[in-house]
Coordinates of N, CA and C in Angstrom, one line a residue:
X132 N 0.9 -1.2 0.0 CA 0.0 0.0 0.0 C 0.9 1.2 0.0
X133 N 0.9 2.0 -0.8 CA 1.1 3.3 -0.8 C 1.5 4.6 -0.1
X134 N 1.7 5.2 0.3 CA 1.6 6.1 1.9 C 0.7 7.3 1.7
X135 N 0.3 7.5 0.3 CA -1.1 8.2 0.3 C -2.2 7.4 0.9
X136 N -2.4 6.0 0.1 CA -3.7 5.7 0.7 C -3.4 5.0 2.7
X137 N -2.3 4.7 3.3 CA -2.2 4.9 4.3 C -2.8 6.1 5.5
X138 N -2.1 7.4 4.5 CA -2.7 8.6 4.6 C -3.8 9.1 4.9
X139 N -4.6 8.3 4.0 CA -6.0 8.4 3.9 C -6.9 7.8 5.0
X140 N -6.4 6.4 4.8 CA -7.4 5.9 6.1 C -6.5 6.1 7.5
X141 N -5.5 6.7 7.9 CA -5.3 7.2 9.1 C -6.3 8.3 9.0
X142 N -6.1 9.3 8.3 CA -7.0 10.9 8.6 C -8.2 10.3 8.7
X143 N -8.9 9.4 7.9 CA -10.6 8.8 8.5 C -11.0 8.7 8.9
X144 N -9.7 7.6 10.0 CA -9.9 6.9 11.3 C -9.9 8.2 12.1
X145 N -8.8 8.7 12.0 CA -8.7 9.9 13.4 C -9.8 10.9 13.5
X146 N -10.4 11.3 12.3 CA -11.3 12.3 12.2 C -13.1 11.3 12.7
X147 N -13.2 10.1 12.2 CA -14.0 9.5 12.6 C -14.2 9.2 14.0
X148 N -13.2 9.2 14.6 CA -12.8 8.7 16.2 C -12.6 10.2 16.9
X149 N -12.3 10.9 16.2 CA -12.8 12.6 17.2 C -11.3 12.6 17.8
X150 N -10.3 12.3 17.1 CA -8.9 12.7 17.1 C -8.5 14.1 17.0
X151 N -9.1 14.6 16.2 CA -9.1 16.2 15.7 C -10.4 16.5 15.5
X152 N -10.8 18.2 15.7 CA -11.5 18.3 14.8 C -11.0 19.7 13.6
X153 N -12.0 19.6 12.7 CA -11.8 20.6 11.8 C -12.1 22.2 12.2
X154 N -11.2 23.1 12.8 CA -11.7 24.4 13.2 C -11.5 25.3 12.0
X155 N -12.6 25.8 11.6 CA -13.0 26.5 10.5 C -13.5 28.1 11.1
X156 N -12.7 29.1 10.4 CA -12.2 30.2 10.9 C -12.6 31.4 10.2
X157 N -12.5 32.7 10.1 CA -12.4 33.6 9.1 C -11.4 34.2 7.8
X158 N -10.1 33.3 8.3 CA -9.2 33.1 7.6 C -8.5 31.8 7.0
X159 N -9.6 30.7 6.9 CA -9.4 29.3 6.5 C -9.9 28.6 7.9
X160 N -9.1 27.8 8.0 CA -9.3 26.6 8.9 C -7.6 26.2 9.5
X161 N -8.4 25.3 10.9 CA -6.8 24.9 11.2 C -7.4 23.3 12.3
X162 N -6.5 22.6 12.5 CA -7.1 21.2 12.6 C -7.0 21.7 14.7
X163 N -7.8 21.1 15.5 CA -8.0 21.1 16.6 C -7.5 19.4 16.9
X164 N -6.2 19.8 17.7 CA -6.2 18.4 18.1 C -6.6 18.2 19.4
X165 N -7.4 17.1 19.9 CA -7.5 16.6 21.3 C -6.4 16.0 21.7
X166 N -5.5 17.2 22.6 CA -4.5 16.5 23.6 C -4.4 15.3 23.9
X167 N -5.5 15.4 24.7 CA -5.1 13.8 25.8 C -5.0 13.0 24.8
X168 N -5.1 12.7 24.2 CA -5.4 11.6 22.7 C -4.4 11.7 21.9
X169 N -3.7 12.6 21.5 CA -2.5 13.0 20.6 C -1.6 12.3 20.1
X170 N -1.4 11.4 21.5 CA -0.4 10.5 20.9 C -0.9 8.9 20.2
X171 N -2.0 9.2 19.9 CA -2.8 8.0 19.1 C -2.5 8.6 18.1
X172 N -2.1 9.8 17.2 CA -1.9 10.1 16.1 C -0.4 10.4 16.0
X173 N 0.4 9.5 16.1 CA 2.1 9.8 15.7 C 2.2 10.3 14.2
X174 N 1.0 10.2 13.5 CA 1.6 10.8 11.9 C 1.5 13.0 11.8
X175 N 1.2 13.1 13.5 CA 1.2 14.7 13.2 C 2.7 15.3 13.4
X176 N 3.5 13.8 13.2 CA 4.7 14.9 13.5 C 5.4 14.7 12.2
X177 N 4.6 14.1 10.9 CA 5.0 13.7 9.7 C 4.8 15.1 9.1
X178 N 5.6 15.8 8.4 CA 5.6 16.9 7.6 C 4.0 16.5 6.5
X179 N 4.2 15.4 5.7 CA 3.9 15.0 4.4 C 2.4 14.4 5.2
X180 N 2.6 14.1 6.0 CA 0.9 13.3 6.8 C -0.2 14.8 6.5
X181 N 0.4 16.0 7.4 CA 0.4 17.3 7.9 C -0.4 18.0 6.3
X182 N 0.5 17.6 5.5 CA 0.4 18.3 4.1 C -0.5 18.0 3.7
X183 N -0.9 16.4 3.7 CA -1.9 15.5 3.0 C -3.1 15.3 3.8
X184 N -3.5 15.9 5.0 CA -4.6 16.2 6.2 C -5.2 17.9 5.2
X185 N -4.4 18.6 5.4 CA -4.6 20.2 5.0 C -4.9 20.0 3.4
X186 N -4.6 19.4 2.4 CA -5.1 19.6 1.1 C -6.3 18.7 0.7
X187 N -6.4 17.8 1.6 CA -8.0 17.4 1.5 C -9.3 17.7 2.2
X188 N -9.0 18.9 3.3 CA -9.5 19.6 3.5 C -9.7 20.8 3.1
X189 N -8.7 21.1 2.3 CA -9.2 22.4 1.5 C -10.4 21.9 0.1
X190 N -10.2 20.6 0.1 CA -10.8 20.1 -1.1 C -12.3 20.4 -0.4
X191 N -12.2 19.2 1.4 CA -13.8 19.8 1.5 C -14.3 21.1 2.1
X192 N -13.6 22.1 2.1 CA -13.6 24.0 2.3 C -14.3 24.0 0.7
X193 N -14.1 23.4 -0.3 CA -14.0 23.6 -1.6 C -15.1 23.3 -2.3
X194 N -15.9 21.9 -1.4 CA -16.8 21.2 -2.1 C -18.1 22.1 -1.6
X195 N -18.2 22.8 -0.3 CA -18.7 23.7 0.2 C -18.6 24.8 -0.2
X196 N -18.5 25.3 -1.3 CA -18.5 26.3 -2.1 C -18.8 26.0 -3.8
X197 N -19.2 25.3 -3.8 CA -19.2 24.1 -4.9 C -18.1 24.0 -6.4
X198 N -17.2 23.9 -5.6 CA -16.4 24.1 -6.4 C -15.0 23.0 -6.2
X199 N -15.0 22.3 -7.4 CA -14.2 21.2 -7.4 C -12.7 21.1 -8.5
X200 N -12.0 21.4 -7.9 CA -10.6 21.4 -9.1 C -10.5 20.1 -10.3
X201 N -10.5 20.2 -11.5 CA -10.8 19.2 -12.1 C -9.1 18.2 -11.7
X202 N -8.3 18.8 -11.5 CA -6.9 18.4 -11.0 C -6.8 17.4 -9.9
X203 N -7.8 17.1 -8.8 CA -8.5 16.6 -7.4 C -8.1 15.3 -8.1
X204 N -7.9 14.0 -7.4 CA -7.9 12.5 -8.1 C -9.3 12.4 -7.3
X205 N -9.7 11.0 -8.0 CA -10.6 10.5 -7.6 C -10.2 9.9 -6.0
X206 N -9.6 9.3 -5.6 CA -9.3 8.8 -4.2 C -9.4 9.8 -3.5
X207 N -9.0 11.3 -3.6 CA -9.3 12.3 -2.6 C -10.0 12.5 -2.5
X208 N -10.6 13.0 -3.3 CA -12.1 13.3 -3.8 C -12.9 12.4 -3.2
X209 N -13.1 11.4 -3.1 CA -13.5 10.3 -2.2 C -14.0 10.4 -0.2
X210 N -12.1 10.5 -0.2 CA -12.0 11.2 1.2 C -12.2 12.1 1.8
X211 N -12.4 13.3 1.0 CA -13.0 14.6 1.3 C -14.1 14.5 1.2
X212 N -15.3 13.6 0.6 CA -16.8 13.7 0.3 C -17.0 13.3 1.7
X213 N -16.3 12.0 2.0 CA -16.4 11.2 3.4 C -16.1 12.5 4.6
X214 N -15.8 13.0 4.7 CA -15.2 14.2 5.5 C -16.5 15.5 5.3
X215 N -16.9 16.3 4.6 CA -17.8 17.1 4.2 C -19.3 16.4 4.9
X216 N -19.5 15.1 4.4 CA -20.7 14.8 4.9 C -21.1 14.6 6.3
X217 N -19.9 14.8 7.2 CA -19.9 14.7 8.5 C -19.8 16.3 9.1
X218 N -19.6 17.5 8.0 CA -19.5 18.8 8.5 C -20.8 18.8 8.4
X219 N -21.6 19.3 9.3 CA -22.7 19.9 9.0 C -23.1 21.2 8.6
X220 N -24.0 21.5 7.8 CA -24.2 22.7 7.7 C -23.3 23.7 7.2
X221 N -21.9 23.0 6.5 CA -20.5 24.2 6.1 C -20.7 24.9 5.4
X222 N -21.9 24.7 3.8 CA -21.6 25.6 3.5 C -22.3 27.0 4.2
X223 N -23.3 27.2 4.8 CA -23.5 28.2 5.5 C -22.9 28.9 6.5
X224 N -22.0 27.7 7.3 CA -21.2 28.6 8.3 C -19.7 29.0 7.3
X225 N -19.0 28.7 6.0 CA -18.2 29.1 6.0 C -18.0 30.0 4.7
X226 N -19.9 30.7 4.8 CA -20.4 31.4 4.1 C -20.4 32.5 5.3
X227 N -20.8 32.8 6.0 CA -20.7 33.6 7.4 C -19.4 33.8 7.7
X228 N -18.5 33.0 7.9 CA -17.1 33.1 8.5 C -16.6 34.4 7.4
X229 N -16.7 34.2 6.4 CA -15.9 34.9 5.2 C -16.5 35.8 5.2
X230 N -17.9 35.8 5.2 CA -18.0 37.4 4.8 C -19.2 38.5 5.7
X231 N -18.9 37.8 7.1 CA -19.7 38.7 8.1 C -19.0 39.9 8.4
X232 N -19.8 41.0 8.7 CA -18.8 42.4 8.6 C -18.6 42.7 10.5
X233 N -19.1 41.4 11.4 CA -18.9 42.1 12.5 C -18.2 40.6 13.1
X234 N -17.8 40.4 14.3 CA -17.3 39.4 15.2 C -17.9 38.2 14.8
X235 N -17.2 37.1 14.8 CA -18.0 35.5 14.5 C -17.6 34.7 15.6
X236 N -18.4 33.8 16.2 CA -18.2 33.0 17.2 C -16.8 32.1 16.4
X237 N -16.1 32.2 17.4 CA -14.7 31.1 17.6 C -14.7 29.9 18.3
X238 N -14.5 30.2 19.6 CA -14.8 29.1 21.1 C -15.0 29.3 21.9
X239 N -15.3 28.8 22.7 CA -16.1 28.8 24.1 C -15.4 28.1 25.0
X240 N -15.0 28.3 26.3 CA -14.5 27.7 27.0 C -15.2 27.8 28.2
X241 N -15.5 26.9 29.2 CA -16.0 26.9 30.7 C -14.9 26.4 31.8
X242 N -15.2 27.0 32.7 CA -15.0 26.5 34.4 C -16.1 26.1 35.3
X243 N -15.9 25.2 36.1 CA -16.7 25.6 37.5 C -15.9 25.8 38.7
X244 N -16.3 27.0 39.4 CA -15.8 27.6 40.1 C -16.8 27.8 41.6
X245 N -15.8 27.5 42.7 CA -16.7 27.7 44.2 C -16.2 28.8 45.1
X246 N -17.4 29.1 46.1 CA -17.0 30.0 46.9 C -17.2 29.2 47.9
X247 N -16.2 29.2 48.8 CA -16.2 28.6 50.3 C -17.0 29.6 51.1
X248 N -17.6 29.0 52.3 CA -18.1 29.3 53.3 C -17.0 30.1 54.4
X249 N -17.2 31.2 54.3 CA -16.6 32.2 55.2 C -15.5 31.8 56.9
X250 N -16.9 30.9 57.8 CA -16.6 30.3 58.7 C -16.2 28.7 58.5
X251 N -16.2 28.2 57.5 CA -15.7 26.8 57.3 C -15.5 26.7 56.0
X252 N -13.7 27.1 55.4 CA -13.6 27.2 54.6 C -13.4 25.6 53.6
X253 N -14.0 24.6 54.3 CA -14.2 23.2 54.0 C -15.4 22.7 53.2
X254 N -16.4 23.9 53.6 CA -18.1 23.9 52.8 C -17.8 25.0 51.7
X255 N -18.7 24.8 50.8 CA -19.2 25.1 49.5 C -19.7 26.4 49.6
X256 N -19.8 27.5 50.2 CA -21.2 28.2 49.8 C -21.4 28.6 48.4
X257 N -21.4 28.8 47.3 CA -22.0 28.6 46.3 C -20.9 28.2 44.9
X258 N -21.9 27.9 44.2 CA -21.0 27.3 42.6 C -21.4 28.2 41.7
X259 N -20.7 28.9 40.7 CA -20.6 29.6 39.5 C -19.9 29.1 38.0
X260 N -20.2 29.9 37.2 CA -19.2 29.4 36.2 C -18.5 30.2 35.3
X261 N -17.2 30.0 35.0 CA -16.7 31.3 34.3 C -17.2 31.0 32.5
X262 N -17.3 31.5 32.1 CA -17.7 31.0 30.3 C -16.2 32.2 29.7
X263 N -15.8 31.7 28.7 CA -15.0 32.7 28.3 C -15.0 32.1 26.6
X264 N -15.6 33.6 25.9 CA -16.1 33.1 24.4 C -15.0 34.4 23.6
X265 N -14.5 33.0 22.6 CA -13.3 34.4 22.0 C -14.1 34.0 20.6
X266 N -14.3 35.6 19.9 CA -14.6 35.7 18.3 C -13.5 36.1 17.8
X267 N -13.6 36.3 16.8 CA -12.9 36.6 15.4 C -13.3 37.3 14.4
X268 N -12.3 38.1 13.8 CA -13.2 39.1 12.5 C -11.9 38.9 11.7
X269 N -11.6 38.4 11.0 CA -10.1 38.3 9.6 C -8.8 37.6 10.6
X270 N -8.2 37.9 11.0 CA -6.8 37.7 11.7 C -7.1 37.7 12.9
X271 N -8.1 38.8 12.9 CA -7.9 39.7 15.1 C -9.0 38.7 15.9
X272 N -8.2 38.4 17.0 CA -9.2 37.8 17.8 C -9.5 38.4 19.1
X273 N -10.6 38.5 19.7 CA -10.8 38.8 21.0 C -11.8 38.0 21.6
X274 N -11.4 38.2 23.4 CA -12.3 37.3 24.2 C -12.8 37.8 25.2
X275 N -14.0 37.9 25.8 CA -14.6 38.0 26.7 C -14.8 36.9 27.6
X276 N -14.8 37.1 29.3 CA -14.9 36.2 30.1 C -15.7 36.7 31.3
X277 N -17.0 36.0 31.4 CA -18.0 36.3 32.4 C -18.3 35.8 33.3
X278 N -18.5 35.6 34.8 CA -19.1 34.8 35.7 C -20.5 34.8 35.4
X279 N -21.3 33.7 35.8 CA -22.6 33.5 35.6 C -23.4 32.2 36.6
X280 N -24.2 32.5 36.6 CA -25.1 31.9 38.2 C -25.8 30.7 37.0
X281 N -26.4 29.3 37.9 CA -27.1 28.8 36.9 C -28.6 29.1 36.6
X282 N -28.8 30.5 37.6 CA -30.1 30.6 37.2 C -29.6 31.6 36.0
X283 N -28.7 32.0 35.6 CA -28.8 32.4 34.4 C -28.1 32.0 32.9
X284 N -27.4 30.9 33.5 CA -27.1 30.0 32.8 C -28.2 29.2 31.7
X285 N -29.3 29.2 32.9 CA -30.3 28.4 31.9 C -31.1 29.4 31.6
X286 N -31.4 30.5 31.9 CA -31.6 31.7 31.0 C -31.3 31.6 29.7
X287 N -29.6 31.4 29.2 CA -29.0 31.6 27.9 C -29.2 30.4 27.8
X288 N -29.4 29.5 28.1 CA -29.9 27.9 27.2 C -30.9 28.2 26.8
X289 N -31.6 28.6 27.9 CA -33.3 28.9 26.9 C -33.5 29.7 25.5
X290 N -32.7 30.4 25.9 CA -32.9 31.5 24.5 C -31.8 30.9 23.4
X291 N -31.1 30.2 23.8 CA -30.4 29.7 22.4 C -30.8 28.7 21.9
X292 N -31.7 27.9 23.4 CA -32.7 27.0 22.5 C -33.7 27.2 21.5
X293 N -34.5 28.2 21.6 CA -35.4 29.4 20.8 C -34.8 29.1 19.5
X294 N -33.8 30.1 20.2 CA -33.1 30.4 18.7 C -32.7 29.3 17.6
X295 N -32.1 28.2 18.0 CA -32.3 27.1 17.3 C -33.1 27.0 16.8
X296 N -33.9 26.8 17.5 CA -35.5 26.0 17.2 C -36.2 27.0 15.7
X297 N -35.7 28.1 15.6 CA -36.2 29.5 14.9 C -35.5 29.2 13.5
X298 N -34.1 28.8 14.0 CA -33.3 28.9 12.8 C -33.6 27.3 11.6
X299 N -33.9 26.3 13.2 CA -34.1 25.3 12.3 C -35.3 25.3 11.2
X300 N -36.4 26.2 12.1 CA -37.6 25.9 11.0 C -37.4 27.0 9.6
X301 N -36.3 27.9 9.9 CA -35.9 29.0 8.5 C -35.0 27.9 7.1
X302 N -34.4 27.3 8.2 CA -33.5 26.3 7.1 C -34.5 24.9 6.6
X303 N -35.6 24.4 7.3 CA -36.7 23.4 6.8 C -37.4 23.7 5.6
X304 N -38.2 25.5 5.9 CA -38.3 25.7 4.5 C -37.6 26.1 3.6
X305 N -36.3 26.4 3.7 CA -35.7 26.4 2.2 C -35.7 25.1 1.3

């Protein structure tokens, strides 16, 4: 076998198994690897693994725009279809990434965080959570980081559940 098609079904397996994922940006994309895990994938310290991960992903950045290089082989082309069909929804979000004129959601990160009880700094008195969400607009990134109570935690679940729910029925009837 080859070390393309090796290539290939390592990046399937890993991407199938939630090795990496694909972080798709305002200025392209860049692969998210899961640490703890990392060392299940020894081909990221392969220059040519690295090379051959990134141009079949550009393929499926590509197919999501519908546009396909007649130059692509069929075996990639393959690989990338298998890859795309598991992005959900790309071409719209990397229709938004590119050409939103104000901040685009990036990441989200959480804590949980406690306050001890004053007279027994061994009890709990209450639980919080820090959220800290960085966007992006071209290159520049910034981040915001807020404490928040769970009674308003589920505040912003509710309303982003809404909002789902709003967006899903916009995208049903198209």
């Amino acid at each position: 076998m080859d070390k393309k098609n090796e290539y290939a079904k390592i990046l399937l397996n890993a991407y199938n198994n939630g090795l990496f994922k694909i972080i798709w940006n305002t200025s392209g994309f860049s692969l998210g690897i899961d640490s703890k895990r990392k060392d299940r994938l020894p081909e990221l310290n392969e220059k040519k693994f690295i090379e051959y991960a990134f141009s079949i992903i550009k393929i499926v950045a590509d197919m999501a725009e519908d546009f396909i290089d007649e130059d692509v082989s069929k075996e990639d082309l393959e690989i990338a279809k298998e890859i795309f069909n598991h992005e959900r929804d790309l071409k719209n979000h990397l229709f938004i990434k590119k050409n939103s004129k104000i901040n685009c959601f990036k990441l989200l990160e959480t804590q949980i965080i406690s306050y001890r009880n004053d007279e027994n700094p061994k009890e709990i008195a209450v639980n919080s959570a820090i959220i800290k969400m960085m966007l992006e607009k071209d290159d520049e990134d910034k981040s915001f980081s807020f404490e928040i109570s769970q009674r308003d935690l589920n505040e912003i679940i509710d309303k982003l559940t809404e909002l789902n729910k709003k967006m899903a029925c916009i995208i049903e009837e198209d």
